[in-house]
Tab-separated table of C-alpha atoms in Angstrom:
chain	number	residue	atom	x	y	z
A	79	UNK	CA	0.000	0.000	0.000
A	80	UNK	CA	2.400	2.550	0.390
A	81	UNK	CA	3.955	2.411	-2.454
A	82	UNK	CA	0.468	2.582	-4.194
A	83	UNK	CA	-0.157	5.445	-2.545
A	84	UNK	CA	3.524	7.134	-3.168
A	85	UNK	CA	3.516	6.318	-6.909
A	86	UNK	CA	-0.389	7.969	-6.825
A	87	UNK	CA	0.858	10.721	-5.466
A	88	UNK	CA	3.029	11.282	-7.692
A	89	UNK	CA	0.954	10.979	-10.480
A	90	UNK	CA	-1.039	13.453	-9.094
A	91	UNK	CA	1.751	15.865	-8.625
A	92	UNK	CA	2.518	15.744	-12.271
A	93	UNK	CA	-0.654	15.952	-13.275
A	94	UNK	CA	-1.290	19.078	-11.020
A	95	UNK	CA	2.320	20.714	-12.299
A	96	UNK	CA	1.360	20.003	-16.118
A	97	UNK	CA	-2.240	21.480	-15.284
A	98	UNK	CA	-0.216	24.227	-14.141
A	99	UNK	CA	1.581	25.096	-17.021
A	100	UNK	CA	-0.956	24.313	-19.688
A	101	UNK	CA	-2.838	27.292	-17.701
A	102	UNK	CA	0.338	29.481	-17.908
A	103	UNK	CA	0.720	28.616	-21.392
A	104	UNK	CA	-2.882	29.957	-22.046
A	105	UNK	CA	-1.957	33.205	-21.493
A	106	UNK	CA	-1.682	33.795	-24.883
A	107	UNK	CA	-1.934	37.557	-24.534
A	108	UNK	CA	1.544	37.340	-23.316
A	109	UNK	CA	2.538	35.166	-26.683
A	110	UNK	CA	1.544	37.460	-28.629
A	111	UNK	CA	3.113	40.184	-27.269
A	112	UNK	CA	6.832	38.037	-27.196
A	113	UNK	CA	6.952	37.921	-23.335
A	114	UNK	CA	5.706	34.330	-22.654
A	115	UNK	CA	6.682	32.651	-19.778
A	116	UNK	CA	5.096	28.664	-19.618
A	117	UNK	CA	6.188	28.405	-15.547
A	118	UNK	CA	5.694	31.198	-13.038
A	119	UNK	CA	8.170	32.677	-11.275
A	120	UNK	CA	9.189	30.713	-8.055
A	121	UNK	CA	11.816	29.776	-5.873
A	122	UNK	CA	14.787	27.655	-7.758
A	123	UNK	CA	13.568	24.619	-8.424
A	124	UNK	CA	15.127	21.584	-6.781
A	125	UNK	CA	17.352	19.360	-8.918
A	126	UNK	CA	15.247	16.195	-8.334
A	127	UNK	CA	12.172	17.956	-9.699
A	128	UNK	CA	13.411	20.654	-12.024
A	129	UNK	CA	13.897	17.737	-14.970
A	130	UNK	CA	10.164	16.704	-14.752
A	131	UNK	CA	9.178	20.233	-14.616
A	132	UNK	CA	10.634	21.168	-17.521
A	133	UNK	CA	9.401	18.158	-19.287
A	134	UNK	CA	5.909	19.305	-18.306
A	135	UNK	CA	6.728	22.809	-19.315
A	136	UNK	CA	7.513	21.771	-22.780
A	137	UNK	CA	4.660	19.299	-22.954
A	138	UNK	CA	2.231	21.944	-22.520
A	139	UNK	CA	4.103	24.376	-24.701
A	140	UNK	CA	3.288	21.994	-27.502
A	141	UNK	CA	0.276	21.365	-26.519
A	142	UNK	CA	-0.935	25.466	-27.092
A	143	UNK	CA	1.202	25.131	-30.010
A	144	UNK	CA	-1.260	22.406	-31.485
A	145	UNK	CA	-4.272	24.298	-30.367
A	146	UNK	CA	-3.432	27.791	-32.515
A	147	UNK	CA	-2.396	25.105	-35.540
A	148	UNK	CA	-5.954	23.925	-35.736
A	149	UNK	CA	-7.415	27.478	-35.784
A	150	UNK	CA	-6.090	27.748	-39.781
A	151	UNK	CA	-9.779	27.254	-41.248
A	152	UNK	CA	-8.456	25.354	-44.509
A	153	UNK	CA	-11.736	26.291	-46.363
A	154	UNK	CA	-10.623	26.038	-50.087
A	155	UNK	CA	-14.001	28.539	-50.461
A	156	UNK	CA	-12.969	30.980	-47.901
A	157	UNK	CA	-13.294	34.710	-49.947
A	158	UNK	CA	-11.213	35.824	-46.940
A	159	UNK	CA	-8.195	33.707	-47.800
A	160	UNK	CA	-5.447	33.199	-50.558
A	161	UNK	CA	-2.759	30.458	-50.916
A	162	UNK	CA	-3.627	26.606	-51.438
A	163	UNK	CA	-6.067	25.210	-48.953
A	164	UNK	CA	-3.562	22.388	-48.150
A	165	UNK	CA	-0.315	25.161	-48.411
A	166	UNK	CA	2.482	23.647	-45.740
A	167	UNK	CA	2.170	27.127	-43.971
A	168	UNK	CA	-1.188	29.121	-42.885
A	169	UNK	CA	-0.517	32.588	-41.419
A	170	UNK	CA	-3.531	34.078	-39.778
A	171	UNK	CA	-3.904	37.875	-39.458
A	172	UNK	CA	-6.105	39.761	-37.120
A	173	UNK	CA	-6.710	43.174	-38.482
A	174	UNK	CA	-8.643	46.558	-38.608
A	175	UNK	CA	-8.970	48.403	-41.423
A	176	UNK	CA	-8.320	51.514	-39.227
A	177	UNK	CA	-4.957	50.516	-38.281
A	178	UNK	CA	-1.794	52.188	-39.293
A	179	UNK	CA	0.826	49.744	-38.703
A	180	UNK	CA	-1.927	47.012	-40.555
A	181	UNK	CA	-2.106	49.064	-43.837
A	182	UNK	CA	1.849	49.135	-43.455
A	183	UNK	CA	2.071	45.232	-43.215
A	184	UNK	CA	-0.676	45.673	-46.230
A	185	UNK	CA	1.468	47.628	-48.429
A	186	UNK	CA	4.802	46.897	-47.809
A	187	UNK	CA	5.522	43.646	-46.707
A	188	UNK	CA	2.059	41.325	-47.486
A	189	UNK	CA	2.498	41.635	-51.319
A	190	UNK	CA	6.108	40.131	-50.953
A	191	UNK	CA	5.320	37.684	-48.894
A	192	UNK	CA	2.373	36.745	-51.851
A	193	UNK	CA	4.917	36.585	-54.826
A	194	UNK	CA	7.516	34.734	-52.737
A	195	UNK	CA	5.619	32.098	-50.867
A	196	UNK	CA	1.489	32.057	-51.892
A	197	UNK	CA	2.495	31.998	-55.228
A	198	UNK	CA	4.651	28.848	-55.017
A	199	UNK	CA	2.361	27.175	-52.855
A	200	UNK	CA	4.310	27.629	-49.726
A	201	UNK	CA	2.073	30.204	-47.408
A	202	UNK	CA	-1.535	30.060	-47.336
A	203	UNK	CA	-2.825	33.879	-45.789
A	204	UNK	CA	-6.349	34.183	-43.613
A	205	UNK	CA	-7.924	37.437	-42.945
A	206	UNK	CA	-9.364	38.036	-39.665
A	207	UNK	CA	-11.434	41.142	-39.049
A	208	UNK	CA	-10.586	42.200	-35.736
A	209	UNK	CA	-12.245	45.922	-35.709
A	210	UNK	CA	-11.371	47.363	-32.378
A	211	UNK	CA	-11.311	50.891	-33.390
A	212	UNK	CA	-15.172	51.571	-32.733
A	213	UNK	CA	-18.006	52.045	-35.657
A	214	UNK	CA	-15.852	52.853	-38.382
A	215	UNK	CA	-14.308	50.262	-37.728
A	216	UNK	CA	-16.743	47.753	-37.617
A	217	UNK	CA	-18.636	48.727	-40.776
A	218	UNK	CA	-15.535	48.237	-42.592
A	219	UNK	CA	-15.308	45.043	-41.428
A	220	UNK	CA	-18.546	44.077	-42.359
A	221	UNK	CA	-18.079	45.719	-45.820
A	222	UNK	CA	-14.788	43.703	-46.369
A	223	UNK	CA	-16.886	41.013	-45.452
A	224	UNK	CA	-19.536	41.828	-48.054
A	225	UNK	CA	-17.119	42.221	-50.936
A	226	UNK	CA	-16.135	38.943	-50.154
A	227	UNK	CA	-19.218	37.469	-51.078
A	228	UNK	CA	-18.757	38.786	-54.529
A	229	UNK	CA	-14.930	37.536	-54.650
A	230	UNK	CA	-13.563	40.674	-54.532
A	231	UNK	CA	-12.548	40.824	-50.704
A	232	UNK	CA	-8.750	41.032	-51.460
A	233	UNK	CA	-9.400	44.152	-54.021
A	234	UNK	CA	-11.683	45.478	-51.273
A	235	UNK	CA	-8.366	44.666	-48.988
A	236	UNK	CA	-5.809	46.625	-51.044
A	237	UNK	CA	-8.267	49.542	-51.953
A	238	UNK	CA	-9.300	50.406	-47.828
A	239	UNK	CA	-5.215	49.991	-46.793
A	240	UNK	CA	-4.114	52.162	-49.965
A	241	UNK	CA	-1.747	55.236	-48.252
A	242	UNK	CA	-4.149	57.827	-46.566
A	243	UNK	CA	-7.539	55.791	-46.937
A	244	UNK	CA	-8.179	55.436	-43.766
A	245	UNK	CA	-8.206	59.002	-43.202
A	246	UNK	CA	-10.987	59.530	-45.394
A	247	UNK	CA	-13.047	57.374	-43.041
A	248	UNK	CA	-15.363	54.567	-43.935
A	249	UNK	CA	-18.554	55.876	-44.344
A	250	UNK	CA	-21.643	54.491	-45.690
A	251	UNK	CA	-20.106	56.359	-49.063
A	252	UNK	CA	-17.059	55.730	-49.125
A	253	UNK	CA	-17.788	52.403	-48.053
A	254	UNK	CA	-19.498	52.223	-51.883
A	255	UNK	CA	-16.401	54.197	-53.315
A	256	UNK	CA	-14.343	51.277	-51.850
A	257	UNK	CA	-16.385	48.567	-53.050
A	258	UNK	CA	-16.433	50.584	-57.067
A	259	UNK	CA	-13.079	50.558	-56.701
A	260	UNK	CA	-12.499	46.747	-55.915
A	261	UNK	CA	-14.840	46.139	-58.729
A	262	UNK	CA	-18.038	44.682	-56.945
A	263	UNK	CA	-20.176	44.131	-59.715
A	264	UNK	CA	-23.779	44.742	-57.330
A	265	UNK	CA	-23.663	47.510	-55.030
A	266	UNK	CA	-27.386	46.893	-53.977
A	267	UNK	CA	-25.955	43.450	-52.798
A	268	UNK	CA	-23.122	45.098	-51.605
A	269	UNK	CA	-24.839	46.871	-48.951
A	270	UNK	CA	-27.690	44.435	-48.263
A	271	UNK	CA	-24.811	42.035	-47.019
A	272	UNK	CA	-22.461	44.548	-45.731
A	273	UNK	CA	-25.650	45.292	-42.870
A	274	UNK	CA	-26.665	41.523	-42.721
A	275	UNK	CA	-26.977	39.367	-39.831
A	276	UNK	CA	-24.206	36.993	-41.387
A	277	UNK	CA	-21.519	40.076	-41.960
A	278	UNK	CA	-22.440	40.943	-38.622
A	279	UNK	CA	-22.189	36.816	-37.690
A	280	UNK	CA	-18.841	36.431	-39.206
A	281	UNK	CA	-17.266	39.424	-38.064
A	282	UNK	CA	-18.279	38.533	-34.688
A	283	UNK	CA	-16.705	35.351	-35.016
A	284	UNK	CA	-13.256	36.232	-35.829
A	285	UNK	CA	-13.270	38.891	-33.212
A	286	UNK	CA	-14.470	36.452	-30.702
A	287	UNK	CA	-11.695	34.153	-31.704
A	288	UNK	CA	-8.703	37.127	-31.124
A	289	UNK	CA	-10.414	37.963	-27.635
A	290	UNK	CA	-10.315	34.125	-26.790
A	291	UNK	CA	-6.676	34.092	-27.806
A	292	UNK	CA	-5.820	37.271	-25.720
A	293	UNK	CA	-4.911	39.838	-28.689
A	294	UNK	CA	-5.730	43.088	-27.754
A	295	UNK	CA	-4.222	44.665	-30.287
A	296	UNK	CA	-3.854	45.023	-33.918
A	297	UNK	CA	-2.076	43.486	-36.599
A	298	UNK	CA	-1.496	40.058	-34.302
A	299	UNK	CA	-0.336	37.081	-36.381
A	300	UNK	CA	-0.443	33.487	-36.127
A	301	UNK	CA	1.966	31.167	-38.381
A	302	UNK	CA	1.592	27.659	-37.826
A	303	UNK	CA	0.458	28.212	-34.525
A	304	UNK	CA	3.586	30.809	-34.378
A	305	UNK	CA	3.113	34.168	-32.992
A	306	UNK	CA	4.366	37.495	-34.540
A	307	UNK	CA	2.801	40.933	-32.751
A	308	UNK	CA	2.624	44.068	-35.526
A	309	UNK	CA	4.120	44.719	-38.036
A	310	UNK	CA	7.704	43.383	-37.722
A	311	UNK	CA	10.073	43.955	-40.873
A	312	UNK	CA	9.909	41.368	-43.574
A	313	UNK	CA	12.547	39.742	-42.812
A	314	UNK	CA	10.519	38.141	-39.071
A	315	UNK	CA	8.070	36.974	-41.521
A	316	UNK	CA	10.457	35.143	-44.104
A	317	UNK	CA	12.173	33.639	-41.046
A	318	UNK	CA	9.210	32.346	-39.627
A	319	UNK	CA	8.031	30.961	-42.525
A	320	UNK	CA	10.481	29.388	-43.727
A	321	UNK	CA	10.989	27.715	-40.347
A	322	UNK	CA	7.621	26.545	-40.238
A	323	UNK	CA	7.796	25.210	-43.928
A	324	UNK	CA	10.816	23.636	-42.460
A	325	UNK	CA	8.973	21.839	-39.394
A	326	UNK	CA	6.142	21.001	-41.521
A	327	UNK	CA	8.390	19.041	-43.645
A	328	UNK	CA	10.353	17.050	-41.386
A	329	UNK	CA	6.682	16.497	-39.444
A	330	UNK	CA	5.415	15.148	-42.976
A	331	UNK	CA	8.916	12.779	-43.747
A	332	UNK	CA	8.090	11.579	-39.845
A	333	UNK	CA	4.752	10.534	-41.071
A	334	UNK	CA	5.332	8.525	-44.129
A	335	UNK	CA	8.834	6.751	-42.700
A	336	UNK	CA	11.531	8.937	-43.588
A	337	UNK	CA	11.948	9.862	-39.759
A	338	UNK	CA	13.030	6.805	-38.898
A	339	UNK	CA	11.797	5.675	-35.740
């Protein structure tokens, strides 16, 4: 009996220190930001322990990892994506359309990242709207949204994050001047889904989805489960890229054999 009741307590000390550090590890906020810490601070740990709590530590790290992997939607249909559906790389980006370092990542480093990795099948992007900006904000979101159901979402895109657009507001009228511009064919549509319960719906959705993950800010990035907060140069984004395209490799040779066991 005793030791039954020494090995079950020390099952239930490891379960209790992973349960621990999957919780820190939620704290995604603090991911996203580049200041996560998977154990809290404490005393220093004792050497017969400090093995097994870094085991646990690492466990749960890939656990959170696994969790932002499966929030890449993979809908080959999604308006509100570009790359292959089955691309070795997914980077999700929560944005507003009234944020000035999000029309920077717009203009200056999303088209490169398009001609060097969507196009070759590499990087698959997928829009969230995140509008935390207030009303403006918001009906831009839901007019992205809207274009989107006539394929032109990524015109709508470049058009609202063009240099000084956002200064100019977003309107119920310029809203339309937007949409002209991206070359929605039905206007009358246009707005009918831009004020829709499903614009409204999906908008809601992604939002919901950046408040669960802690982002409280705009642009936030996921790749492969990866976080990247703002707009960092081009050069963070290549890197992580091409180390997830990297990982996703070896994961893949692992599966079919070429790992080795």
């Amino acid at each position: 009996m005793p030791k039954n009741t020494t090995t079950t307590d020390t099952t239930a000390r490891k379960k209790q220190r992973r349960s621990a550090a999957i919780a820190a590890s939620v704290a995604v906020a603090a991911i996203l930001l580049g200041t996560v810490s998977y154990t809290a601070t404490r005393p220093e740990a004792r050497t017969d322990t400090a093995d097994q709590q870094q085991a646990d530590t690492t466990e749960a790290k890939d656990e959170l990892t696994d969790k932002l992997v499966k929030l890449a939607r993979r809908d080959a249909k999604d308006p509100l994506a570009q790359g292959r559906a089955d691309a070795p790389v997914v980077l999700i980006e929560y944005a507003d359309f009234k944020c000035g370092y999000c029309g920077k990542f717009a203009r200056d480093t999303e088209p490169d990242l398009v001609k060097k990795y969507v196009d070759d099948g590499t990087l698959r992007i997928e829009w969230r709207n995140f509008p935390i900006f207030g009303a403006d904000s918001q009906s831009a979101a839901r007019a992205a949204w809207a274009a989107g159901q006539q394929g032109r979402f990524w015109q709508f895109h470049k058009a609202a994050y063009a240099e000084g657009a956002k200064e100019k507001g977003f309107g119920a009228d310029r809203l339309d001047a937007l949409a002209r511009e991206a070359g929605v064919d039905d206007l009358d549509k246009f707005r009918q889904d831009s004020g829709g319960k499903a614009a409204h719906a999906a908008v809601k959705q992604d939002s919901d989805e950046a408040y669960a993950l802690g982002a409280t800010s705009t642009p936030s990035f996921l790749i492969n489960g990866q976080p990247i907060a703002g707009a960092q140069p081009e050069a963070a984004f290549e890197q992580a890229i091409e180390a997830a395209k990297a990982e996703s490799a070896k994961s893949e040779s692992a599966k079919s054999g070429g790992g080795g066991k």
